[in-house]
Tab-separated table of C-alpha atoms in Angstrom:
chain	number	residue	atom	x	y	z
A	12	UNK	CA	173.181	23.013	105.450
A	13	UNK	CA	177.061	22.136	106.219
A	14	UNK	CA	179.210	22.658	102.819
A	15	UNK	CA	182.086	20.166	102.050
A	16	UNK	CA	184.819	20.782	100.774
A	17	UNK	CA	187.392	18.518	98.009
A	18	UNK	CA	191.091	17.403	98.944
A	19	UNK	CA	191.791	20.038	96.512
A	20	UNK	CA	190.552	23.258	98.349
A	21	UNK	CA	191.236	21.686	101.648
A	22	UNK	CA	195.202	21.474	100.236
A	23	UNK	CA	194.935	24.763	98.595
A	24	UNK	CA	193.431	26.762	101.507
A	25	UNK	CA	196.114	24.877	104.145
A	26	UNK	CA	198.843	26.156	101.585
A	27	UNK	CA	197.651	29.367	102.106
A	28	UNK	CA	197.180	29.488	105.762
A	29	UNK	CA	200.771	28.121	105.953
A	30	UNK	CA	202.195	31.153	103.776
A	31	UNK	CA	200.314	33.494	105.827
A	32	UNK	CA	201.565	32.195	108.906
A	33	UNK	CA	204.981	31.875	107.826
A	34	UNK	CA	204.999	35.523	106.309
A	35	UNK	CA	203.727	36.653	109.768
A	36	UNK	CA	206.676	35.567	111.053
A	37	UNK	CA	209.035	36.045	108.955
A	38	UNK	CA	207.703	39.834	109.278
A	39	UNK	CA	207.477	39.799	112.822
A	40	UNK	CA	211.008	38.268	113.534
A	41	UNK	CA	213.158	40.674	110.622
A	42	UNK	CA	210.709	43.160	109.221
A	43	UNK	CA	209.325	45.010	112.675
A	44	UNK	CA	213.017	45.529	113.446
A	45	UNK	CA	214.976	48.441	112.779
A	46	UNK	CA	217.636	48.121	109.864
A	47	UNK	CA	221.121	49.287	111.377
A	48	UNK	CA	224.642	49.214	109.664
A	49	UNK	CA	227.540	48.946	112.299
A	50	UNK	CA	229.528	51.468	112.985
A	51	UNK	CA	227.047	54.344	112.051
A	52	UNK	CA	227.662	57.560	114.257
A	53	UNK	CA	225.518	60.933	113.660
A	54	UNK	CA	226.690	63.399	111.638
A	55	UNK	CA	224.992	66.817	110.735
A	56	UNK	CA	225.787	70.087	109.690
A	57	UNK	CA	224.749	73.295	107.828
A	58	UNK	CA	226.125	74.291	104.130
A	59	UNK	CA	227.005	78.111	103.494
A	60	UNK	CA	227.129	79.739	100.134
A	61	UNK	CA	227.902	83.293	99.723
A	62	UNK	CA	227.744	84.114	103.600
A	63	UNK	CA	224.390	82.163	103.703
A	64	UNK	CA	222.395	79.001	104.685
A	65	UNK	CA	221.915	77.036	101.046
A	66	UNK	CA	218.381	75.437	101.030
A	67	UNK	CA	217.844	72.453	99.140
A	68	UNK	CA	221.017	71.581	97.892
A	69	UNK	CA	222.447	67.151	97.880
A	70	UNK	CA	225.266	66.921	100.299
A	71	UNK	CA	227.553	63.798	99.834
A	72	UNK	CA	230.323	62.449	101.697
A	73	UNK	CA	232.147	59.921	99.593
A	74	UNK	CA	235.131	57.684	101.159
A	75	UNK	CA	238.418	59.019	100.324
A	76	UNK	CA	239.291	55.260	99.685
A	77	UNK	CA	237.121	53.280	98.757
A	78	UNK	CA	237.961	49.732	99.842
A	79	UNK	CA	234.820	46.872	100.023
A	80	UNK	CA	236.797	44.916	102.959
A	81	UNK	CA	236.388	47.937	104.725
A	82	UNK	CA	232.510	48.380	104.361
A	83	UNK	CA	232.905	51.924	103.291
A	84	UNK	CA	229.992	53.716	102.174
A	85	UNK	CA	228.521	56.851	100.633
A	86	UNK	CA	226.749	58.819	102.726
A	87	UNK	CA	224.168	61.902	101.653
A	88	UNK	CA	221.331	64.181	102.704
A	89	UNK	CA	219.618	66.965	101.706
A	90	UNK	CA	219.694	70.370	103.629
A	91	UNK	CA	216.548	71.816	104.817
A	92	UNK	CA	215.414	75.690	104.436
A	93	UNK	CA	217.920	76.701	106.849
A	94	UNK	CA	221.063	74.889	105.245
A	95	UNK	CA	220.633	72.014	107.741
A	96	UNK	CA	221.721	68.395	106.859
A	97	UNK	CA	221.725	65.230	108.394
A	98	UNK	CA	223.760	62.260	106.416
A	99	UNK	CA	222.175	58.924	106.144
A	100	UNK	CA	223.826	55.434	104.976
A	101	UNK	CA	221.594	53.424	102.280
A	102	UNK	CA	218.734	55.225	104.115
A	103	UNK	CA	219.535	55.094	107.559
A	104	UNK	CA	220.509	58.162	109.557
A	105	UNK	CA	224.343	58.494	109.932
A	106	UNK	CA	227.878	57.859	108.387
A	107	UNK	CA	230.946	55.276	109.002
A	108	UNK	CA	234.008	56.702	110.484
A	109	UNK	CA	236.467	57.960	107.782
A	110	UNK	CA	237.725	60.348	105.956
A	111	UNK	CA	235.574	61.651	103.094
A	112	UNK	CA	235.448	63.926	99.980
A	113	UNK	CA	232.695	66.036	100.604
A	114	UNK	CA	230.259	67.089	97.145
A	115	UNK	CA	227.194	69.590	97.403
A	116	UNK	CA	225.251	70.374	94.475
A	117	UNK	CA	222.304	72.784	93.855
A	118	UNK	CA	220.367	73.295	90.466
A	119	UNK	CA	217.458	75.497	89.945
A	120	UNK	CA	215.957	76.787	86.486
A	121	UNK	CA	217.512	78.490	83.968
A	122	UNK	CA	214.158	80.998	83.942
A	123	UNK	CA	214.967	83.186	80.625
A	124	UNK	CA	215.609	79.651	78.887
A	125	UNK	CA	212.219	78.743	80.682
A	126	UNK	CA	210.516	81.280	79.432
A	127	UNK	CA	211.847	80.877	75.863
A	128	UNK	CA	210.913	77.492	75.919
A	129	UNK	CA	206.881	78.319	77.255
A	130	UNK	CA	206.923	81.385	74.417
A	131	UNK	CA	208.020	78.605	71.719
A	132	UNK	CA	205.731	76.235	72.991
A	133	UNK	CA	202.753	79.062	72.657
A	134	UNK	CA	203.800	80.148	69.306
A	135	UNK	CA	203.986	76.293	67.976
A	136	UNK	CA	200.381	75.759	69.156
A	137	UNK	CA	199.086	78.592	67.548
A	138	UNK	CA	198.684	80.638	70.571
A	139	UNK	CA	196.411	78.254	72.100
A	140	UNK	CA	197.689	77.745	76.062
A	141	UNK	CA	199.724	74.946	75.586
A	142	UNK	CA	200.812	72.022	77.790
A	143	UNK	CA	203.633	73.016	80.124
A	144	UNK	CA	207.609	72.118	78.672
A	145	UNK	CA	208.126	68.365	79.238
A	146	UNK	CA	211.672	69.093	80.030
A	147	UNK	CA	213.338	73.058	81.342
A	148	UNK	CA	216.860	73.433	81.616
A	149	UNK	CA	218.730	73.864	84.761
A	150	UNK	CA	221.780	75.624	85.574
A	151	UNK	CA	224.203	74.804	88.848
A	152	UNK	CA	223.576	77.381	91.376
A	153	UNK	CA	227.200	77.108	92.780
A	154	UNK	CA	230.436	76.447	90.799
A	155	UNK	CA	230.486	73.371	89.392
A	156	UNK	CA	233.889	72.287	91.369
A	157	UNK	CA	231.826	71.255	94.571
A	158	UNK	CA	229.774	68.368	92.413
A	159	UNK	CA	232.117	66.031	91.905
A	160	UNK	CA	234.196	64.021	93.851
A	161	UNK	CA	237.395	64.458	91.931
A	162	UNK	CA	237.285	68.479	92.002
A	163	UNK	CA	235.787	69.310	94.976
A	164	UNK	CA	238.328	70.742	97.692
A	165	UNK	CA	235.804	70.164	100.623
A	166	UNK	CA	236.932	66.949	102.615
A	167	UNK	CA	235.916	66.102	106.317
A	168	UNK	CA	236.726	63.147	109.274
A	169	UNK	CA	234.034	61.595	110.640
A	170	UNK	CA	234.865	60.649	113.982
A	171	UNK	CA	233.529	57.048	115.947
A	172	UNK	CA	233.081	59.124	119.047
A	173	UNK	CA	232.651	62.653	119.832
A	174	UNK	CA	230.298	65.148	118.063
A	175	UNK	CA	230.452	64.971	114.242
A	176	UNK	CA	229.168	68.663	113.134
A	177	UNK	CA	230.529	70.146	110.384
A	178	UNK	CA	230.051	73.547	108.793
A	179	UNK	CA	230.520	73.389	104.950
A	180	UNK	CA	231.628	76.561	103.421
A	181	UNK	CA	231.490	77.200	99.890
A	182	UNK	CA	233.041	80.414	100.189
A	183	UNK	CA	236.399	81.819	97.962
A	184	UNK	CA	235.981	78.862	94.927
A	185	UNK	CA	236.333	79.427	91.738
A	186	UNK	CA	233.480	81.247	89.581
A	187	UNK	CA	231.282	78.994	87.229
C-alpha cells in the first residue's frame, strides 16, 4: 500500500534535501581545501637550556611591530622530546617574514609543594585516600626573562626565502 504524503512534509523534507545539498557543497568547494595564510615560509628549530635539548617547553615568535596593515602574526609551537619545534600561524605550519621577539616558557611541578598539598589533603580526610589536589603549583623551569615578550633578549628574522632554522639558546641569563 503506497503512503501519501501532506504539502507539509513534502515542503519540509525538500527543505531538507536542499540544506543537505547545499552543505555538500559548500563543504566540498571551501571545507576539503587546505587553509593557507600568504606569505607563510617554514621555520623550525631546537631550544637549548643548560647545554641541553628542552622538552616540552611553548616557543613563541611575536612581531617586533605589530602593525594589522601588515598582517603580522604570532607564531608558536611546542618542542618535542628532543628540543625540536616547528612554528605554526593560527594553526597552520609556518611563520610570516619578519623580525620577531622570541618567548619560551617551561613549567613543571613544584613537587615538595605537591606533596604538602597530597599530605594536607590526607590529613583533612581523616587519613582516608583522598581525591587527588584539584589544583598543584608550578614553578618556571627557566628564568622567568624568556616568557615574556618585553624581557626576553632572544629575537630572530624570519626570512621569505632561504632556510629558516634557528637554534635558541637559553644559555648565560639571569638566575630566577
Amino acid at each position: 500500500m503506497a503512503r501519501s504524503t501532506s504539502g507539509t512534509q513534502r515542503s519540509f523534507l525538500l527543505s531538507i534535501s536542499v540544506i543537505l545539498c547545499l552543505s555538500a557543497l559548500t563543504f566540498s568547494a571551501f571545507g576539503c581545501r587546505s587553509q593557507k595564510i600568504p606569505g607563510l615560509v617554514r621555520v623550525e628549530g631546537v631550544v637549548l637550556y643548560e647545554g641541553q635539548p628542552l622538552a616540552w617547553a611553548s616557543v613563541g615568535f611575536a612581531p617586533e611591530q605589530v602593525d594589522p596593515a601588515d598582517g603580522a602574526r604570532f607564531a608558536t609551537a611546542l618542542t618535542d622530546q628532543n628540543g625540536e619545534f616547528q612554528l605554526s600561524t593560527l594553526g597552520i605550519k609556518g611563520a610570516l617574514p619578519g623580525d620577531y621577539v622570541v618567548t619560551v616558557e617551561k613549567y613543571i611541578a613544584n613537587k615538595e609543594n605537591a606533596v604538602e598539598q597530597w599530605s594536607q589533603a590526607r590529613q583533612q580526610a581523616g587519613y582516608k585516600e583522598p581525591e587527588p589536589p584539584q589544583t598543584i603549583d608550578v614553578v618556571t623551569a627557566i628564568p622567568l626573562e624568556f616568557s615574556v615578550k618585553k624581557t626576553s633578549p632572544l629575537t630572530a628574522t624570519v626570512n621569505a626565502k632561504g632556510k629558516n632554522r634557528f637554534e635558541i639558546d637559553l644559555s648565560g641569563a639571569t638566575e630566577q
